[in-house]
Amino acid sequence: PMPTEVALIRRIATLAPTATLDPNAQRIEPTASPTITPFPSPTAYVGEFISEVAPEDDILSPRRNDPLSVVVVESGVASACPLPIDAVFGTGWQTENRAVNGLGCPIQEMFGFEGKVQVFEGGVMYLREPTSEVWAIAPGGLAIVGEHWSVTQSAGVFPAGLTAPDGFFVPEGVLGSVWATVADARDALGFASTQLQDVDINIQRFDGGTLFLDVTTGQVFALLVNGSAFGPY
């Protein structure tokens, strides 16, 4: 069949793993990525995206009454953000100037939803089931900037005939489709080290990216539109 073109809207996202990742630890080198030859199918869209908050979206982490008002420096001039940064994300990410200045100011309030998470050798993948949105994050550590990929529509290609090493898993379903078709993410993440698990997620979108909170573990990632990932904090 001919590839299907998908009209997409730019969007921003953020991610975090269920098993606590130590940013001070040396990054694990993933197992050699398997070679996958998919059948022709619609191409997965990878990029940043912004979507409307669904009516059923709930804030799954309590708000505090002290929202942050981070000063963002642009061209040497300090300016306060007109929309507050939600305090639920804490202040740890503000120690990284590249994350603060890269994110810029919020463009909407924080919202939350129930999702799925799967931890990998070199990072983590998150899924918002109702919309099939996927975030894949490969943390970099203290000296190395991490990477992330946001996918709004999987290609419908699934890994088949693959066997993971003992103690690891080949991802299935929507996450498996993204893992099979986005080679850079697959190379960075390696095989899954846990099965799919439930997770609560809070995100707040910014001019230049997204703050992403894994409520279940309390870990925060700063994800920029250029593909950089900072955290977890």
PDB file of C-alpha atoms in Angstrom:
ATOM      1  CA  PRO A   1       0.000   0.000   0.000  1.00  0.00           C
ATOM      2  CA  MET A   2       1.031   3.593  -0.536  1.00  0.00           C
ATOM      3  CA  PRO A   3       2.365   5.407   2.600  1.00  0.00           C
ATOM      4  CA  THR A   4      -0.315   7.450   4.319  1.00  0.00           C
ATOM      5  CA  GLU A   5       0.424  11.085   4.982  1.00  0.00           C
ATOM      6  CA  VAL A   6      -0.660  12.189   8.433  1.00  0.00           C
ATOM      7  CA  ALA A   7      -1.453  15.816   9.181  1.00  0.00           C
ATOM      8  CA  LEU A   8       0.181  16.576  12.517  1.00  0.00           C
ATOM      9  CA  ILE A   9       0.400  19.459  14.915  1.00  0.00           C
ATOM     10  CA  ARG A  10       3.586  20.403  16.626  1.00  0.00           C
ATOM     11  CA  ARG A  11       3.727  19.150  20.141  1.00  0.00           C
ATOM     12  CA  ILE A  12       5.921  19.064  23.193  1.00  0.00           C
ATOM     13  CA  ALA A  13       6.381  16.194  25.627  1.00  0.00           C
ATOM     14  CA  THR A  14       8.358  14.935  28.619  1.00  0.00           C
ATOM     15  CA  LEU A  15       9.181  11.490  30.107  1.00  0.00           C
ATOM     16  CA  ALA A  16      10.431   9.539  33.157  1.00  0.00           C
ATOM     17  CA  PRO A  17      11.077   5.896  34.132  1.00  0.00           C
ATOM     18  CA  THR A  18       9.384   3.713  36.736  1.00  0.00           C
ATOM     19  CA  ALA A  19      12.626   2.224  37.982  1.00  0.00           C
ATOM     20  CA  THR A  20      14.597   5.164  39.421  1.00  0.00           C
ATOM     21  CA  LEU A  21      17.396   6.204  37.107  1.00  0.00           C
ATOM     22  CA  ASP A  22      20.605   7.463  38.663  1.00  0.00           C
ATOM     23  CA  PRO A  23      21.930  10.455  36.655  1.00  0.00           C
ATOM     24  CA  ASN A  24      25.318  10.030  38.356  1.00  0.00           C
ATOM     25  CA  ALA A  25      25.712   6.451  37.213  1.00  0.00           C
ATOM     26  CA  GLN A  26      27.445   5.602  33.973  1.00  0.00           C
ATOM     27  CA  ARG A  27      24.919   4.983  31.244  1.00  0.00           C
ATOM     28  CA  ILE A  28      24.363   1.311  30.448  1.00  0.00           C
ATOM     29  CA  GLU A  29      25.366   0.348  26.962  1.00  0.00           C
ATOM     30  CA  PRO A  30      22.312  -1.318  25.406  1.00  0.00           C
ATOM     31  CA  THR A  31      22.529  -4.726  23.852  1.00  0.00           C
ATOM     32  CA  ALA A  32      23.275  -4.593  20.137  1.00  0.00           C
ATOM     33  CA  SER A  33      20.093  -3.420  18.447  1.00  0.00           C
ATOM     34  CA  PRO A  34      18.325  -6.103  16.408  1.00  0.00           C
ATOM     35  CA  THR A  35      17.878  -5.568  12.706  1.00  0.00           C
ATOM     36  CA  ILE A  36      14.217  -5.263  11.797  1.00  0.00           C
ATOM     37  CA  THR A  37      12.858  -5.327   8.265  1.00  0.00           C
ATOM     38  CA  PRO A  38       9.293  -3.956   8.444  1.00  0.00           C
ATOM     39  CA  PHE A  39       6.639  -4.492   5.815  1.00  0.00           C
ATOM     40  CA  PRO A  40       5.524  -1.353   3.933  1.00  0.00           C
ATOM     41  CA  SER A  41       3.190   0.652   6.140  1.00  0.00           C
ATOM     42  CA  PRO A  42       2.399   4.228   7.183  1.00  0.00           C
ATOM     43  CA  THR A  43       5.514   5.981   8.498  1.00  0.00           C
ATOM     44  CA  ALA A  44       5.650   6.812  12.196  1.00  0.00           C
ATOM     45  CA  TYR A  45       5.735  10.525  12.849  1.00  0.00           C
ATOM     46  CA  VAL A  46       8.501  11.537  15.232  1.00  0.00           C
ATOM     47  CA  GLY A  47       8.632  15.042  16.622  1.00  0.00           C
ATOM     48  CA  GLU A  48       7.271  17.457  19.147  1.00  0.00           C
ATOM     49  CA  PHE A  49       3.551  17.929  19.370  1.00  0.00           C
ATOM     50  CA  ILE A  50       0.925  19.963  21.192  1.00  0.00           C
ATOM     51  CA  SER A  51      -2.582  18.645  21.667  1.00  0.00           C
ATOM     52  CA  GLU A  52      -5.623  19.826  23.542  1.00  0.00           C
ATOM     53  CA  VAL A  53      -6.134  18.661  27.095  1.00  0.00           C
ATOM     54  CA  ALA A  54      -8.899  16.068  26.979  1.00  0.00           C
ATOM     55  CA  PRO A  55     -11.930  16.647  29.244  1.00  0.00           C
ATOM     56  CA  GLU A  56     -11.172  13.469  31.166  1.00  0.00           C
ATOM     57  CA  ASP A  57      -7.610  14.586  31.951  1.00  0.00           C
ATOM     58  CA  ASP A  58      -7.090  14.986  35.675  1.00  0.00           C
ATOM     59  CA  ILE A  59      -4.269  16.496  37.644  1.00  0.00           C
ATOM     60  CA  LEU A  60      -2.980  13.375  39.358  1.00  0.00           C
ATOM     61  CA  SER A  61      -0.573  15.120  41.663  1.00  0.00           C
ATOM     62  CA  PRO A  62      -1.701  17.722  44.223  1.00  0.00           C
ATOM     63  CA  ARG A  63      -0.979  21.324  43.385  1.00  0.00           C
ATOM     64  CA  ARG A  64       0.756  23.489  45.929  1.00  0.00           C
ATOM     65  CA  ASN A  65      -0.087  27.131  46.398  1.00  0.00           C
ATOM     66  CA  ASP A  66       3.398  28.314  45.553  1.00  0.00           C
ATOM     67  CA  PRO A  67       3.757  28.045  41.752  1.00  0.00           C
ATOM     68  CA  LEU A  68       7.189  28.914  40.472  1.00  0.00           C
ATOM     69  CA  SER A  69       7.930  32.005  38.440  1.00  0.00           C
ATOM     70  CA  VAL A  70      11.267  31.203  36.845  1.00  0.00           C
ATOM     71  CA  VAL A  71      13.126  34.018  35.145  1.00  0.00           C
ATOM     72  CA  VAL A  72      14.189  33.072  31.629  1.00  0.00           C
ATOM     73  CA  VAL A  73      17.180  34.856  30.137  1.00  0.00           C
ATOM     74  CA  GLU A  74      16.897  35.695  26.445  1.00  0.00           C
ATOM     75  CA  SER A  75      19.611  37.653  24.660  1.00  0.00           C
ATOM     76  CA  GLY A  76      20.999  38.748  28.004  1.00  0.00           C
ATOM     77  CA  VAL A  77      17.667  40.222  29.133  1.00  0.00           C
ATOM     78  CA  ALA A  78      15.801  38.648  32.056  1.00  0.00           C
ATOM     79  CA  SER A  79      12.030  38.335  31.781  1.00  0.00           C
ATOM     80  CA  ALA A  80       9.403  36.730  34.010  1.00  0.00           C
ATOM     81  CA  CYS A  81       6.996  34.202  32.492  1.00  0.00           C
ATOM     82  CA  PRO A  82       3.374  35.399  32.338  1.00  0.00           C
ATOM     83  CA  LEU A  83       2.113  31.858  33.051  1.00  0.00           C
ATOM     84  CA  PRO A  84       3.490  30.226  36.221  1.00  0.00           C
ATOM     85  CA  ILE A  85       5.495  27.022  36.163  1.00  0.00           C
ATOM     86  CA  ASP A  86       3.658  24.468  38.271  1.00  0.00           C
ATOM     87  CA  ALA A  87       5.387  23.731  41.571  1.00  0.00           C
ATOM     88  CA  VAL A  88       4.690  20.011  41.234  1.00  0.00           C
ATOM     89  CA  PHE A  89       7.808  19.737  39.038  1.00  0.00           C
ATOM     90  CA  GLY A  90      10.062  20.936  41.842  1.00  0.00           C
ATOM     91  CA  THR A  91      13.234  22.950  41.328  1.00  0.00           C
ATOM     92  CA  GLY A  92      15.863  20.312  40.562  1.00  0.00           C
ATOM     93  CA  TRP A  93      15.641  20.853  36.797  1.00  0.00           C
ATOM     94  CA  GLN A  94      16.368  24.573  37.297  1.00  0.00           C
ATOM     95  CA  THR A  95      19.966  23.737  38.164  1.00  0.00           C
ATOM     96  CA  GLU A  96      20.529  23.025  34.454  1.00  0.00           C
ATOM     97  CA  ASN A  97      20.666  26.355  32.597  1.00  0.00           C
ATOM     98  CA  ARG A  98      20.319  24.635  29.233  1.00  0.00           C
ATOM     99  CA  ALA A  99      17.017  23.152  30.347  1.00  0.00           C
ATOM    100  CA  VAL A 100      15.692  26.421  31.818  1.00  0.00           C
ATOM    101  CA  ASN A 101      16.603  28.568  28.837  1.00  0.00           C
ATOM    102  CA  GLY A 102      15.688  25.875  26.337  1.00  0.00           C
ATOM    103  CA  LEU A 103      12.171  25.446  27.726  1.00  0.00           C
ATOM    104  CA  GLY A 104      11.391  29.151  27.881  1.00  0.00           C
ATOM    105  CA  CYS A 105       7.962  29.971  29.339  1.00  0.00           C
ATOM    106  CA  PRO A 106       4.879  27.765  29.788  1.00  0.00           C
ATOM    107  CA  ILE A 107       2.167  27.907  27.122  1.00  0.00           C
ATOM    108  CA  GLN A 108      -0.464  26.039  29.165  1.00  0.00           C
ATOM    109  CA  GLU A 109      -1.161  24.864  32.693  1.00  0.00           C
ATOM    110  CA  MET A 110      -0.042  21.470  33.938  1.00  0.00           C
ATOM    111  CA  PHE A 111      -2.399  18.519  33.402  1.00  0.00           C
ATOM    112  CA  GLY A 112      -2.225  14.810  34.194  1.00  0.00           C
ATOM    113  CA  PHE A 113      -3.376  11.470  32.891  1.00  0.00           C
ATOM    114  CA  GLU A 114      -3.025   7.740  33.501  1.00  0.00           C
ATOM    115  CA  GLY A 115      -0.532   6.036  31.218  1.00  0.00           C
ATOM    116  CA  LYS A 116       1.758   3.065  30.751  1.00  0.00           C
ATOM    117  CA  VAL A 117       5.520   2.833  31.210  1.00  0.00           C
ATOM    118  CA  GLN A 118       8.211   0.327  30.252  1.00  0.00           C
ATOM    119  CA  VAL A 119      11.822   0.624  31.401  1.00  0.00           C
ATOM    120  CA  PHE A 120      14.648  -0.314  29.014  1.00  0.00           C
ATOM    121  CA  GLU A 121      18.379  -0.947  29.217  1.00  0.00           C
ATOM    122  CA  GLY A 122      19.140   2.648  28.234  1.00  0.00           C
ATOM    123  CA  GLY A 123      16.012   4.574  29.175  1.00  0.00           C
ATOM    124  CA  VAL A 124      12.227   4.453  29.305  1.00  0.00           C
ATOM    125  CA  MET A 125       9.111   4.621  27.114  1.00  0.00           C
ATOM    126  CA  TYR A 126       5.715   6.083  28.081  1.00  0.00           C
ATOM    127  CA  LEU A 127       2.339   5.566  26.441  1.00  0.00           C
ATOM    128  CA  ARG A 128      -0.909   7.533  26.634  1.00  0.00           C
ATOM    129  CA  GLU A 129      -3.320   4.809  25.551  1.00  0.00           C
ATOM    130  CA  PRO A 130      -6.415   6.821  24.479  1.00  0.00           C
ATOM    131  CA  THR A 131      -4.351   8.831  21.975  1.00  0.00           C
ATOM    132  CA  SER A 132      -1.522   6.308  21.320  1.00  0.00           C
ATOM    133  CA  GLU A 133       1.032   9.067  22.020  1.00  0.00           C
ATOM    134  CA  VAL A 134       4.484   7.731  22.892  1.00  0.00           C
ATOM    135  CA  TRP A 135       7.481   9.336  24.581  1.00  0.00           C
ATOM    136  CA  ALA A 136      10.846   7.557  24.498  1.00  0.00           C
ATOM    137  CA  ILE A 137      13.617   8.962  26.706  1.00  0.00           C
ATOM    138  CA  ALA A 138      17.290   8.002  26.861  1.00  0.00           C
ATOM    139  CA  PRO A 139      18.869   9.928  29.786  1.00  0.00           C
ATOM    140  CA  GLY A 140      22.415  11.091  29.296  1.00  0.00           C
ATOM    141  CA  GLY A 141      23.800  11.640  32.810  1.00  0.00           C
ATOM    142  CA  LEU A 142      25.654  14.585  34.338  1.00  0.00           C
ATOM    143  CA  ALA A 143      28.033  15.393  31.492  1.00  0.00           C
ATOM    144  CA  ILE A 144      26.100  13.999  28.529  1.00  0.00           C
ATOM    145  CA  VAL A 145      22.828  15.441  27.262  1.00  0.00           C
ATOM    146  CA  GLY A 146      20.154  12.775  26.841  1.00  0.00           C
ATOM    147  CA  GLU A 147      17.770  12.296  23.904  1.00  0.00           C
ATOM    148  CA  HIS A 148      14.038  11.832  23.505  1.00  0.00           C
ATOM    149  CA  TRP A 149      11.569  11.000  20.754  1.00  0.00           C
ATOM    150  CA  SER A 150       7.864  11.866  20.637  1.00  0.00           C
ATOM    151  CA  VAL A 151       5.612   9.850  18.357  1.00  0.00           C
ATOM    152  CA  THR A 152       1.993  10.787  17.683  1.00  0.00           C
ATOM    153  CA  GLN A 153       1.112   7.837  15.453  1.00  0.00           C
ATOM    154  CA  SER A 154       2.808   4.460  15.290  1.00  0.00           C
ATOM    155  CA  ALA A 155       3.498   2.880  11.909  1.00  0.00           C
ATOM    156  CA  GLY A 156       1.650  -0.314  12.766  1.00  0.00           C
ATOM    157  CA  VAL A 157       4.801  -2.419  12.275  1.00  0.00           C
ATOM    158  CA  PHE A 158       5.599  -4.794  15.112  1.00  0.00           C
ATOM    159  CA  PRO A 159       8.795  -6.700  15.947  1.00  0.00           C
ATOM    160  CA  ALA A 160       8.395 -10.351  15.004  1.00  0.00           C
ATOM    161  CA  GLY A 161      10.657 -13.353  15.407  1.00  0.00           C
ATOM    162  CA  LEU A 162      12.962 -11.548  17.855  1.00  0.00           C
ATOM    163  CA  THR A 163      14.219 -13.025  21.095  1.00  0.00           C
ATOM    164  CA  ALA A 164      15.576 -10.795  23.851  1.00  0.00           C
ATOM    165  CA  PRO A 165      18.524 -11.864  26.019  1.00  0.00           C
ATOM    166  CA  ASP A 166      17.731 -13.559  29.332  1.00  0.00           C
ATOM    167  CA  GLY A 167      16.164 -11.093  31.748  1.00  0.00           C
ATOM    168  CA  PHE A 168      15.027  -8.700  29.015  1.00  0.00           C
ATOM    169  CA  PHE A 169      11.926  -8.327  26.842  1.00  0.00           C
ATOM    170  CA  VAL A 170      10.941  -7.296  23.329  1.00  0.00           C
ATOM    171  CA  PRO A 171       8.317  -4.526  23.671  1.00  0.00           C
ATOM    172  CA  GLU A 172       4.851  -5.223  22.329  1.00  0.00           C
ATOM    173  CA  GLY A 173       1.819  -3.253  21.132  1.00  0.00           C
ATOM    174  CA  VAL A 174       2.138   0.463  20.388  1.00  0.00           C
ATOM    175  CA  LEU A 175       5.470   0.737  22.201  1.00  0.00           C
ATOM    176  CA  GLY A 176       6.753  -2.242  20.229  1.00  0.00           C
ATOM    177  CA  SER A 177       5.711  -0.590  16.976  1.00  0.00           C
ATOM    178  CA  VAL A 178       7.566   2.630  17.813  1.00  0.00           C
ATOM    179  CA  TRP A 179      10.595   0.654  19.020  1.00  0.00           C
ATOM    180  CA  ALA A 180      10.629  -1.344  15.774  1.00  0.00           C
ATOM    181  CA  THR A 181      10.330   1.615  13.406  1.00  0.00           C
ATOM    182  CA  VAL A 182      12.308   4.426  15.096  1.00  0.00           C
ATOM    183  CA  ALA A 183      15.834   3.096  14.746  1.00  0.00           C
ATOM    184  CA  ASP A 184      17.573   5.844  16.743  1.00  0.00           C
ATOM    185  CA  ALA A 185      15.303   5.265  19.724  1.00  0.00           C
ATOM    186  CA  ARG A 186      15.753   1.490  19.479  1.00  0.00           C
ATOM    187  CA  ASP A 187      19.544   1.823  19.339  1.00  0.00           C
ATOM    188  CA  ALA A 188      19.585   4.114  22.379  1.00  0.00           C
ATOM    189  CA  LEU A 189      17.089   2.172  24.494  1.00  0.00           C
ATOM    190  CA  GLY A 190      18.053  -1.434  23.791  1.00  0.00           C
ATOM    191  CA  PHE A 191      15.725  -4.160  25.080  1.00  0.00           C
ATOM    192  CA  ALA A 192      13.090  -3.694  27.783  1.00  0.00           C
ATOM    193  CA  SER A 193      14.081  -4.630  31.339  1.00  0.00           C
ATOM    194  CA  THR A 194      10.515  -4.591  32.738  1.00  0.00           C
ATOM    195  CA  GLN A 195       7.067  -5.457  31.496  1.00  0.00           C
ATOM    196  CA  LEU A 196       4.474  -2.745  30.790  1.00  0.00           C
ATOM    197  CA  GLN A 197       3.244  -1.057  33.999  1.00  0.00           C
ATOM    198  CA  ASP A 198       0.632   1.523  34.998  1.00  0.00           C
ATOM    199  CA  VAL A 199       1.863   5.038  35.725  1.00  0.00           C
ATOM    200  CA  ASP A 200       0.459   8.483  36.504  1.00  0.00           C
ATOM    201  CA  ILE A 201       1.910  11.345  34.455  1.00  0.00           C
ATOM    202  CA  ASN A 202       1.853  15.146  34.764  1.00  0.00           C
ATOM    203  CA  ILE A 203       3.099  17.398  31.963  1.00  0.00           C
ATOM    204  CA  GLN A 204       3.320  21.131  31.322  1.00  0.00           C
ATOM    205  CA  ARG A 205       4.139  22.407  27.857  1.00  0.00           C
ATOM    206  CA  PHE A 206       6.481  25.314  27.182  1.00  0.00           C
ATOM    207  CA  ASP A 207       7.593  27.423  24.218  1.00  0.00           C
ATOM    208  CA  GLY A 208      10.608  25.177  23.752  1.00  0.00           C
ATOM    209  CA  GLY A 209       9.632  21.817  25.191  1.00  0.00           C
ATOM    210  CA  THR A 210       7.877  20.048  28.046  1.00  0.00           C
ATOM    211  CA  LEU A 211       8.305  19.275  31.714  1.00  0.00           C
ATOM    212  CA  PHE A 212       7.365  15.630  32.238  1.00  0.00           C
ATOM    213  CA  LEU A 213       6.693  14.158  35.686  1.00  0.00           C
ATOM    214  CA  ASP A 214       6.379  10.462  36.414  1.00  0.00           C
ATOM    215  CA  VAL A 215       4.099  10.860  39.442  1.00  0.00           C
ATOM    216  CA  THR A 216       4.548   7.226  40.446  1.00  0.00           C
ATOM    217  CA  THR A 217       8.303   7.584  40.987  1.00  0.00           C
ATOM    218  CA  GLY A 218       8.500  11.362  41.449  1.00  0.00           C
ATOM    219  CA  GLN A 219      11.008  11.778  38.601  1.00  0.00           C
ATOM    220  CA  VAL A 220      11.025  14.854  36.357  1.00  0.00           C
ATOM    221  CA  PHE A 221      12.426  15.220  32.832  1.00  0.00           C
ATOM    222  CA  ALA A 222      12.896  18.407  30.822  1.00  0.00           C
ATOM    223  CA  LEU A 223      12.370  17.580  27.136  1.00  0.00           C
ATOM    224  CA  LEU A 224      13.316  20.182  24.522  1.00  0.00           C
ATOM    225  CA  VAL A 225      11.973  20.468  20.982  1.00  0.00           C
ATOM    226  CA  ASN A 226      15.454  19.907  19.586  1.00  0.00           C
ATOM    227  CA  GLY A 227      15.407  16.349  20.967  1.00  0.00           C
ATOM    228  CA  SER A 228      17.526  17.020  24.056  1.00  0.00           C
ATOM    229  CA  ALA A 229      16.491  15.451  27.360  1.00  0.00           C
ATOM    230  CA  PHE A 230      17.619  16.537  30.821  1.00  0.00           C
ATOM    231  CA  GLY A 231      17.033  14.544  33.979  1.00  0.00           C
ATOM    232  CA  PRO A 232      15.708  12.653  35.757  1.00  0.00           C
ATOM    233  CA  TYR A 233      15.456  15.087  38.679  1.00  0.00           C
TER     234      TYR A 233
END
